mmCIF file of C-alpha atoms in Angstrom:
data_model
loop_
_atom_site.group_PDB
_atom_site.id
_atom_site.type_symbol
_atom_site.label_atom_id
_atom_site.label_comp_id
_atom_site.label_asym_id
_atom_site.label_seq_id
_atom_site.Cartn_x
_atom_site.Cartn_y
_atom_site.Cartn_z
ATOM 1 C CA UNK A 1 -38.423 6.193 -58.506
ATOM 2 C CA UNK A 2 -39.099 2.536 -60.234
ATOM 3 C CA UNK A 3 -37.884 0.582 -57.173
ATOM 4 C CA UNK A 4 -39.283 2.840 -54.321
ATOM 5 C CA UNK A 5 -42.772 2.570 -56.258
ATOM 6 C CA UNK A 6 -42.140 -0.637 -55.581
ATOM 7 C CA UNK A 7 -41.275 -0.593 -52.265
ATOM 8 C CA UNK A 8 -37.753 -0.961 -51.839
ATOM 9 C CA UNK A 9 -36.646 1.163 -48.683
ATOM 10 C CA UNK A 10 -32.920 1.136 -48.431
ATOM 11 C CA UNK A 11 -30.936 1.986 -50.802
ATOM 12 C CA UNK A 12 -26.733 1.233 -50.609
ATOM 13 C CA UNK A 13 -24.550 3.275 -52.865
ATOM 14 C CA UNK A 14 -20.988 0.822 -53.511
ATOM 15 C CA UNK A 15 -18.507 2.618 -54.222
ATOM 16 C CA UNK A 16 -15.165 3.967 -52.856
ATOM 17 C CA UNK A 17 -16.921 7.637 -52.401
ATOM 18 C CA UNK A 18 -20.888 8.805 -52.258
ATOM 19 C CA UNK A 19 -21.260 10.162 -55.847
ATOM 20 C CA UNK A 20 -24.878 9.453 -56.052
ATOM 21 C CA UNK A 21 -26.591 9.678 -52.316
ATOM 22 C CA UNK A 22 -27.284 13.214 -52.488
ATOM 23 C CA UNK A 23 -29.624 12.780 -55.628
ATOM 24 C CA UNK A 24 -30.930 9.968 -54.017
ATOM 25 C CA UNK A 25 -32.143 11.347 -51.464
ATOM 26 C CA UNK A 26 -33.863 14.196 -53.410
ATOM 27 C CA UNK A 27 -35.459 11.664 -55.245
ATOM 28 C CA UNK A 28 -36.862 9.557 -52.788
ATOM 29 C CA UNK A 29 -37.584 12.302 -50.615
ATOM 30 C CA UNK A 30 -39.987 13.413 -53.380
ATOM 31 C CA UNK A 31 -41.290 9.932 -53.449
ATOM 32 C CA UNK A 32 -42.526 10.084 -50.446
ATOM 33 C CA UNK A 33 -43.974 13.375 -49.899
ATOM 34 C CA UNK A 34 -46.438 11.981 -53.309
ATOM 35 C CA UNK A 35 -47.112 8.533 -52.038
ATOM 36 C CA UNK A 36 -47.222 9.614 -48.243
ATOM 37 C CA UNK A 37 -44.916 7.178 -47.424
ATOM 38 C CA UNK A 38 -42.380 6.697 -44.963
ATOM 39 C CA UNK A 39 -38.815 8.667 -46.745
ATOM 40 C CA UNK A 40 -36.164 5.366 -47.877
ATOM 41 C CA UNK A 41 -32.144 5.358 -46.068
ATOM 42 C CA UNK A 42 -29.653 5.682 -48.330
ATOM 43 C CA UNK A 43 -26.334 4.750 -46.920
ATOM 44 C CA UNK A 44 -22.865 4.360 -48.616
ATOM 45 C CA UNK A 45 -19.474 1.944 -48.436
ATOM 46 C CA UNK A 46 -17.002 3.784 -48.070
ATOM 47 C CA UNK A 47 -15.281 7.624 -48.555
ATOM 48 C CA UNK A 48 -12.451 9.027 -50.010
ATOM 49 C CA UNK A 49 -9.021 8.686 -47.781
ATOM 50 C CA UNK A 50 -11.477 6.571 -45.319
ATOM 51 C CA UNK A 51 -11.503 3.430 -47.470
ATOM 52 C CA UNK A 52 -10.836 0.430 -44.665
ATOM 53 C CA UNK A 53 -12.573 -2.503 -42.523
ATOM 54 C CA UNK A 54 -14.029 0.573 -39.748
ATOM 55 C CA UNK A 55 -15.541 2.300 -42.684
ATOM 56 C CA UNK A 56 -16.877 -0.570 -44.266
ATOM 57 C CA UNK A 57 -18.451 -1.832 -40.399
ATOM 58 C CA UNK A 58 -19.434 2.065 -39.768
ATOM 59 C CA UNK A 59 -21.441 1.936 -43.200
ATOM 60 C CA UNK A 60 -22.786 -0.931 -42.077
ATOM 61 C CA UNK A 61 -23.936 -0.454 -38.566
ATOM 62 C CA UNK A 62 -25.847 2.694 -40.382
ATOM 63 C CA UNK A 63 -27.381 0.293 -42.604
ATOM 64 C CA UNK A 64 -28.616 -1.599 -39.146
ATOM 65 C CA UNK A 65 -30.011 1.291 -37.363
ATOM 66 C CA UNK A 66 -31.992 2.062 -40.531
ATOM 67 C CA UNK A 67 -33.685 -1.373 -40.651
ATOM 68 C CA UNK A 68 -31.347 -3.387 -42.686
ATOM 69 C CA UNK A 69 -31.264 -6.561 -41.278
ATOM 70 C CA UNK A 70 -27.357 -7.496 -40.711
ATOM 71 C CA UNK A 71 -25.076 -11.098 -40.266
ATOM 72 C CA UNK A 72 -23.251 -10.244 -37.227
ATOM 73 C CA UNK A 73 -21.872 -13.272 -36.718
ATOM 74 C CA UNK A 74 -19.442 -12.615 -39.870
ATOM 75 C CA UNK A 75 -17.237 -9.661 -37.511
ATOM 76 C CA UNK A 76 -18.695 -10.328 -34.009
ATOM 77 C CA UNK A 77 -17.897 -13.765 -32.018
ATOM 78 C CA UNK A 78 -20.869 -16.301 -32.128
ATOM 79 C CA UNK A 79 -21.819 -15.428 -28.246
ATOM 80 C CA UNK A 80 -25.005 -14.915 -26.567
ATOM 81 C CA UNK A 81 -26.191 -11.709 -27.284
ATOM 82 C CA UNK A 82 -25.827 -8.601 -24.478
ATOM 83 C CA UNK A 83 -28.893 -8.658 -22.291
ATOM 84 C CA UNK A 84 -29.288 -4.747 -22.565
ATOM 85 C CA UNK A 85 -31.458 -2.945 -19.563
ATOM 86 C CA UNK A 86 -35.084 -2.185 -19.960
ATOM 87 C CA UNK A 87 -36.161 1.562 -20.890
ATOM 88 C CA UNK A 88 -35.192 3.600 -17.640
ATOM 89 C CA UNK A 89 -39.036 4.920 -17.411
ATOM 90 C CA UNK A 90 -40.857 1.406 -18.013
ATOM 91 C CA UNK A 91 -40.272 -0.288 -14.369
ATOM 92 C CA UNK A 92 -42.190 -1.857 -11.507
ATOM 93 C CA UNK A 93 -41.357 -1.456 -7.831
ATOM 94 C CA UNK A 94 -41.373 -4.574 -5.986
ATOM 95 C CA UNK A 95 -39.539 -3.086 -2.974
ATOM 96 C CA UNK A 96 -42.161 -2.306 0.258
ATOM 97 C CA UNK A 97 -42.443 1.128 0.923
ATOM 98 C CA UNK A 98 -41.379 2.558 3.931
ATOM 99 C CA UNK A 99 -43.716 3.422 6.386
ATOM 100 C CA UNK A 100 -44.563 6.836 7.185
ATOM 101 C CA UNK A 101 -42.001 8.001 9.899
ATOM 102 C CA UNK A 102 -43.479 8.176 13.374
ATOM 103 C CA UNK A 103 -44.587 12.029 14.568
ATOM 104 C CA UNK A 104 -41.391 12.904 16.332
ATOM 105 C CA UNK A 105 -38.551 11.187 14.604
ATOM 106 C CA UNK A 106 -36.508 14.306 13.495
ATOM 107 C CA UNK A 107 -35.197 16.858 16.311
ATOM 108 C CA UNK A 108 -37.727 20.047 15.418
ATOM 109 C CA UNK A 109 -40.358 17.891 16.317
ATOM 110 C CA UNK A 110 -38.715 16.774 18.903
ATOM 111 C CA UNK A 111 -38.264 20.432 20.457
ATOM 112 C CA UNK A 112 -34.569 20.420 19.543
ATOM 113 C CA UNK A 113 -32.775 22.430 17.286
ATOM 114 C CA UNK A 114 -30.784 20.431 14.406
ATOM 115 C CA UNK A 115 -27.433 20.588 14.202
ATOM 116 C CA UNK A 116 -26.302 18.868 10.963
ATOM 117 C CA UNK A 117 -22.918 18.193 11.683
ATOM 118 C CA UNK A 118 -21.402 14.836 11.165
ATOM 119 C CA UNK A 119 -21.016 13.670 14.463
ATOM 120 C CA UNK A 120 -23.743 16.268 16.507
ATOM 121 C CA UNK A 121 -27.202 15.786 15.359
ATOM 122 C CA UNK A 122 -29.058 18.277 17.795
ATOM 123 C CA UNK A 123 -29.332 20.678 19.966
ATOM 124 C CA UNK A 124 -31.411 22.376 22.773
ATOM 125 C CA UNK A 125 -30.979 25.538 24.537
ATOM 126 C CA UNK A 126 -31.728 24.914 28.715
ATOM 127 C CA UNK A 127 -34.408 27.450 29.739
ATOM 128 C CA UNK A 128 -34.166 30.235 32.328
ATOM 129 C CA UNK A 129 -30.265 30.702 31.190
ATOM 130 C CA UNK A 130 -28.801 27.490 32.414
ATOM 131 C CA UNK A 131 -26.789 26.699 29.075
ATOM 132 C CA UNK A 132 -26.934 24.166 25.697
ATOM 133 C CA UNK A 133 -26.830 20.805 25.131
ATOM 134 C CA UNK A 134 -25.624 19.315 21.661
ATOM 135 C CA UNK A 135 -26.215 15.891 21.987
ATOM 136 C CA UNK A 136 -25.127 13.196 18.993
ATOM 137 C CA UNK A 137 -24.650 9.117 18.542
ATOM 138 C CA UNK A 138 -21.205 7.800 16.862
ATOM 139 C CA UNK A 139 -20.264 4.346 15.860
ATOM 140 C CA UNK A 140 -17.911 2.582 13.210
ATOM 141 C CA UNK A 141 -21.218 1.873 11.682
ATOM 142 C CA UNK A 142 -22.409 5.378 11.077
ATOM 143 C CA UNK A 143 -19.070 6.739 10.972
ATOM 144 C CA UNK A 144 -16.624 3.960 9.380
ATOM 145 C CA UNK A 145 -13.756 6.225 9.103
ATOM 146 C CA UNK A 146 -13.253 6.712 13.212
ATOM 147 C CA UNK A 147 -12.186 2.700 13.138
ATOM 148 C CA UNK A 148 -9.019 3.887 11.262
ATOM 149 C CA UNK A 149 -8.296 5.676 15.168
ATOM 150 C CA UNK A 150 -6.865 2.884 16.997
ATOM 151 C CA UNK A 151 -4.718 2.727 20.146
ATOM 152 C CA UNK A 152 -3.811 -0.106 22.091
ATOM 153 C CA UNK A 153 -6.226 -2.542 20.187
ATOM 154 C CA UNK A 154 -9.560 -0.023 21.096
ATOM 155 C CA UNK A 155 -11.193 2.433 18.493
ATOM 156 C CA UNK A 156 -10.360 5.544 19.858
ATOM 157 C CA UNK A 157 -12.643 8.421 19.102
ATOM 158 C CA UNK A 158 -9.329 10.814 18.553
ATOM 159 C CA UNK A 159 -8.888 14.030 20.260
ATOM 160 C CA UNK A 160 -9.357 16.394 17.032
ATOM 161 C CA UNK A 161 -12.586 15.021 17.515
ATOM 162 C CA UNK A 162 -13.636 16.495 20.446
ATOM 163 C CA UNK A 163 -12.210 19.313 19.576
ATOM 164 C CA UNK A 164 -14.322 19.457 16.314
ATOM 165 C CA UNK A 165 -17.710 19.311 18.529
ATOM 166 C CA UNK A 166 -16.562 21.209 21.244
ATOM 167 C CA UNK A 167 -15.908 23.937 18.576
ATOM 168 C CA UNK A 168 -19.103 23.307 16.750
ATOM 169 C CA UNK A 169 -20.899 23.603 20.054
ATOM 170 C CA UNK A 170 -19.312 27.140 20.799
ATOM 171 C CA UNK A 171 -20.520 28.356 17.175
ATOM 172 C CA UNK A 172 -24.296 27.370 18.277
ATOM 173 C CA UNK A 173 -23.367 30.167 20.959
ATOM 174 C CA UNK A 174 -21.455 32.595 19.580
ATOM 175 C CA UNK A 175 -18.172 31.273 20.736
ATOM 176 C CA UNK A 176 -16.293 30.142 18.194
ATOM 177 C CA UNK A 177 -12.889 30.635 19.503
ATOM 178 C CA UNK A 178 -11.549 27.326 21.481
ATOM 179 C CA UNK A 179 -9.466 28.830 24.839
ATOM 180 C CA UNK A 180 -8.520 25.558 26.607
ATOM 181 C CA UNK A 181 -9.574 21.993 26.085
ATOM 182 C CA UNK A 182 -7.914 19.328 28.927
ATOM 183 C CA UNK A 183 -9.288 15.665 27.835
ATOM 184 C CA UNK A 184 -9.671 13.185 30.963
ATOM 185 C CA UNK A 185 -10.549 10.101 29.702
ATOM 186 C CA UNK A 186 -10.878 8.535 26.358
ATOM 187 C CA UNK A 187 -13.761 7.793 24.444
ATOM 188 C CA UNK A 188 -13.824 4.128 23.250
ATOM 189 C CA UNK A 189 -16.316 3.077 20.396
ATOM 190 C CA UNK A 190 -17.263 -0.530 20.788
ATOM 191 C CA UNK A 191 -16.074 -2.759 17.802
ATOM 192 C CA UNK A 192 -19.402 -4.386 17.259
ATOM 193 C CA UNK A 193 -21.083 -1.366 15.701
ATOM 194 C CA UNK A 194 -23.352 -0.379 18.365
ATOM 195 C CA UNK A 195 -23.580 3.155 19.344
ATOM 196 C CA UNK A 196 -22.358 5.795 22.003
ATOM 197 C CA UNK A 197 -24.128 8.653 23.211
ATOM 198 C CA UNK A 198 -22.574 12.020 23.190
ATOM 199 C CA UNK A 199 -23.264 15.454 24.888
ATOM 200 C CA UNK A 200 -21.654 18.723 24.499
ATOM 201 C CA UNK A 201 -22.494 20.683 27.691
ATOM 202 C CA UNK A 202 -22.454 24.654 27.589
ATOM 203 C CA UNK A 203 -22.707 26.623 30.994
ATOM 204 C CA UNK A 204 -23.970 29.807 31.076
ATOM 205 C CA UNK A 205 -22.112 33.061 29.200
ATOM 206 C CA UNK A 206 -19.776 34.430 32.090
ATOM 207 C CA UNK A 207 -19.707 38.024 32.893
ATOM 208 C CA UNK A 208 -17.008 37.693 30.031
ATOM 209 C CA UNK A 209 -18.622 36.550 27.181
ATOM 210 C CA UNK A 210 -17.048 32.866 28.147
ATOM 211 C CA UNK A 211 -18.527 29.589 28.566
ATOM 212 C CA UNK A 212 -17.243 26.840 30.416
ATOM 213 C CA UNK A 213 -17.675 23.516 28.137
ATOM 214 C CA UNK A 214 -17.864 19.694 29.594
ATOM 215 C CA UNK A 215 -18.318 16.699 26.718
ATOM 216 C CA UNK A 216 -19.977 13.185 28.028
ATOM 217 C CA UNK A 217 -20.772 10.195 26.713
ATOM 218 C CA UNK A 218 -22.540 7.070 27.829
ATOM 219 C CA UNK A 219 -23.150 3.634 25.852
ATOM 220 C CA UNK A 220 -26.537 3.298 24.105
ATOM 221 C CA UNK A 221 -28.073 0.253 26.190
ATOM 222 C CA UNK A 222 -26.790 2.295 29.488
ATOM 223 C CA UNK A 223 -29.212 1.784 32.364
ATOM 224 C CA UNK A 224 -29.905 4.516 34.899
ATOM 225 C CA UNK A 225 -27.141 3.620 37.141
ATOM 226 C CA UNK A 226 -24.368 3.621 34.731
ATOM 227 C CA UNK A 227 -24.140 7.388 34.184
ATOM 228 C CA UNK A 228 -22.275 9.909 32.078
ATOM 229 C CA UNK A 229 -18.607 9.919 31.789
ATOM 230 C CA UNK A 230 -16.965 12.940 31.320
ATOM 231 C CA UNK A 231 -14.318 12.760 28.861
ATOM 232 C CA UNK A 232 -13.525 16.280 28.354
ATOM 233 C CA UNK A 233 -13.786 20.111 30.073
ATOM 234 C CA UNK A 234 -12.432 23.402 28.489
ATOM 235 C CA UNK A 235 -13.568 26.809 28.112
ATOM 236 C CA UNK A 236 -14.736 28.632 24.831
ATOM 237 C CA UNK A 237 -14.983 32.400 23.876
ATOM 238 C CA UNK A 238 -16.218 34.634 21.468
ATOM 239 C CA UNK A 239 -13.864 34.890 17.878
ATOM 240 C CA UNK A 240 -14.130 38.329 17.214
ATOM 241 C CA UNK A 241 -10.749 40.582 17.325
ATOM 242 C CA UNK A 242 -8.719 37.067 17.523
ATOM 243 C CA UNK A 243 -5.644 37.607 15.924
ATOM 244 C CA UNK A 244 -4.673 35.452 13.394
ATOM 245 C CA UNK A 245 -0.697 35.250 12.122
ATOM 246 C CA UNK A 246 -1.772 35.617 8.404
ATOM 247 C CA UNK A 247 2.131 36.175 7.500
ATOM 248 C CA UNK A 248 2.873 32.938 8.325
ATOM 249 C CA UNK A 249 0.701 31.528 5.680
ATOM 250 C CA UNK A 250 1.590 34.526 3.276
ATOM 251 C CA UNK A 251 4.505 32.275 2.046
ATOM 252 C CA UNK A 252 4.461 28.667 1.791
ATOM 253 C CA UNK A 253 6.357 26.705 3.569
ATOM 254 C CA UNK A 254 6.564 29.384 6.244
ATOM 255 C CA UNK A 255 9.995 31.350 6.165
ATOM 256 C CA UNK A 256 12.844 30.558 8.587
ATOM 257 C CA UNK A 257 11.155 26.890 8.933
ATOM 258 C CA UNK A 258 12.819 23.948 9.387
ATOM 259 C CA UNK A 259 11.592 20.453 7.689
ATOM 260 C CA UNK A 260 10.498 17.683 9.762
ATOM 261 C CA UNK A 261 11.645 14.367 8.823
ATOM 262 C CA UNK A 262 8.150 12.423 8.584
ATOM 263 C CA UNK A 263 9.403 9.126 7.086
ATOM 264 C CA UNK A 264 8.514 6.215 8.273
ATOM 265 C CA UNK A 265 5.531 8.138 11.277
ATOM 266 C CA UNK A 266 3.118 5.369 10.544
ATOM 267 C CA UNK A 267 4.873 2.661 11.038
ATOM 268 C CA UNK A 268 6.841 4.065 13.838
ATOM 269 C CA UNK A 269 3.321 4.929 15.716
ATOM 270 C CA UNK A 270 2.223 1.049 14.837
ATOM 271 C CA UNK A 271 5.179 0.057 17.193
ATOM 272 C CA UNK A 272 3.763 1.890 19.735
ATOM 273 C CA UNK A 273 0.530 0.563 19.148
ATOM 274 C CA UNK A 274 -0.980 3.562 17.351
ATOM 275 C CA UNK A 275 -3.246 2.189 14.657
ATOM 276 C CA UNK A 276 -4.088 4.754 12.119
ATOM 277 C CA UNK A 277 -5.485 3.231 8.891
ATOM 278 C CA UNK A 278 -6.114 5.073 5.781
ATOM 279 C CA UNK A 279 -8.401 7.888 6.797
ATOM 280 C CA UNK A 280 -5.824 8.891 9.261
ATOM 281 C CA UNK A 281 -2.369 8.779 7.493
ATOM 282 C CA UNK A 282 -3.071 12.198 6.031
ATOM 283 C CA UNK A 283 0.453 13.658 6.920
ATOM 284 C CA UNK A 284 2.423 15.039 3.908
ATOM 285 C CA UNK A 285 4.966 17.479 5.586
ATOM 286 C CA UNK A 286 5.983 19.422 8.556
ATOM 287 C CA UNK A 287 8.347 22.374 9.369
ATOM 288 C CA UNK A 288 9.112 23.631 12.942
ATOM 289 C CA UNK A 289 10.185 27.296 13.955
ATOM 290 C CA UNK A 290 10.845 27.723 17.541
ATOM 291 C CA UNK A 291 7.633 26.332 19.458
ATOM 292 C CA UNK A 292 5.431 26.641 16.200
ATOM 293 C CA UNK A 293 4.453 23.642 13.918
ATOM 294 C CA UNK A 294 2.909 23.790 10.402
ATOM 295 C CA UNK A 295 1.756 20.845 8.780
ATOM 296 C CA UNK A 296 0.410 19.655 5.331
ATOM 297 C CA UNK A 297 -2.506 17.332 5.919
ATOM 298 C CA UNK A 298 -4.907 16.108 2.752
ATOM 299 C CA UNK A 299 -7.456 12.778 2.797
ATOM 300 C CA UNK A 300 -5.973 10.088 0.607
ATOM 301 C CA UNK A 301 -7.263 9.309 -2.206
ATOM 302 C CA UNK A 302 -9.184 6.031 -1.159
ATOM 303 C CA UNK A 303 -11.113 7.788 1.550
ATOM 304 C CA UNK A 304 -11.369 11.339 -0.108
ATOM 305 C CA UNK A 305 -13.995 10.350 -2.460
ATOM 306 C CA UNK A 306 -16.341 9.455 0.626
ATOM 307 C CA UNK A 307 -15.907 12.858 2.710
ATOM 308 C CA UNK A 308 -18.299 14.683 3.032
#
């Protein structure tokens, strides 16, 4: 009570165990509930069975936070001290701010219907029955991953792709189910980064619920005369009452499968100038049976974390 009175406000107990902190702190808690006062630390050495150097430096770093002021220099190298961050909620902005997006910049304002699929960004049903239009941009800017496609030195856009938006198309429609796809030419993204138009063309429903299904694309600084080329035509249907083999994924691998030798694919498709980088070595093991193939396919781990 003596030394609190007269303003001592941290108090260190030395000894191998805290005996006397817990009085202590009744004490000076009572201190400074009369005096108004702010309460005193108390802080130990060490404890029983935790008697060494970490105890000694965790005693002491307690100490610290409580106000003691502490030589570091004795157990810390004589460096410049860490440059911490400033508090998360006490910051300037010295970055412009972006203007206010131009009225017409996203596809509803634009009269289109969004999409929001990675490579189709919108689409737009033709009036008086004439079919839809799902229009998107790709480049190995925006889409990094397609320059893993190459073949014969060109970035290939590869033909899962087209069979992604042709199917993504169909689902805007009701057709989800892919009948035939024949591709005619290939779609080549230009190295530079600059962009390439796309459109998924839907005809009008047939008398059968089908719709025939054509995919261009064009470059984006294409003048008028240039035109569309057509890379790929097929047909889509409605899904329901498709039958799907579930037995053959009941069991895994599939029964009365045979395994594929898939050693050494890569670097047999680089001889024959097939290019696939990281994003598309994916394959981890095949088994054939008769006409069928089943595959295991998974991202590696490099480009996994980046999929969306």
């Amino acid at each position: 009570r003596t030394l609190a009175g007269q303003g001592h406000q941290v108090f260190v107990e030395v000894t191998p165990h805290p005996v006397l902190m817990g009085a202590m702190n009744d004490t000076l808690e009572e201190v400074a509930l009369d005096s108004a006062s702010m309460p005193a630390a108390v802080c130990g050495t060490l404890r029983r069975d935790d008697g060494g150097a970490q105890r000694l430096l965790t005693s002491l770093a307690e100490a610290f936070v409580s106000g003691v002021a502490v030589d570091w220099t004795s157990v810390l190298p004589s460096t410049d001290p860490v440059r911490l961050p400033t508090y998360a909620f006490q910051h300037e902005r010295y970055w412009p701010r972006a203007a206010a997006p131009a009225l017409g910049g996203d596809a509803v304002s634009l009269g289109l219907g969004a999409v929001g699929h990675p490579l189709l960004g919108a689409a737009v049903e033709l009036a008086g029955g004439a079919g839809l239009v799902c229009t998107g941009r790709l480049s190995v800017r925006t889409h990094p991953w397609l320059a893993d496609h190459v073949v014969g030195g060109a970035v290939l856009l590869p033909g899962t792709g087209f069979v992604e938006m042709v199917v993504r198309a169909g689902d805007q429609v009701g057709c989800g189910l892919l009948e035939e796809l024949t591709l005619q030419a290939p779609l080549v993204l230009p190295a530079d980064g600059s962009g390439v138009q796309v459109q998924v063309v839907l005809a009008d429903v047939d008398e059968d619920g089908r719709r025939t299904v054509e995919v261009f694309s064009r470059p984006d600084a294409a003048d008028a005369q240039q035109g569309w080329v057509q890379h790929a035509s097929g047909v889509v249907a409605p899904a329901e009452g498709t039958a799907v083999a579930e037995e053959d994924f009941a069991v895994w691998p599939p029964r009365d499968a045979t395994v594929v030798d898939v050693t050494g694919i890569y670097e047999a498709g680089a001889g024959a100038s097939y290019g696939y980088g990281p994003a598309f070595q994916g394959l981890r093991a095949v088994w054939r049976r008769g006409e069928d193939l089943f595959a295991e396919v998974a991202l590696p781990e490099d480009v996994a974390a980046d999929a969306g």
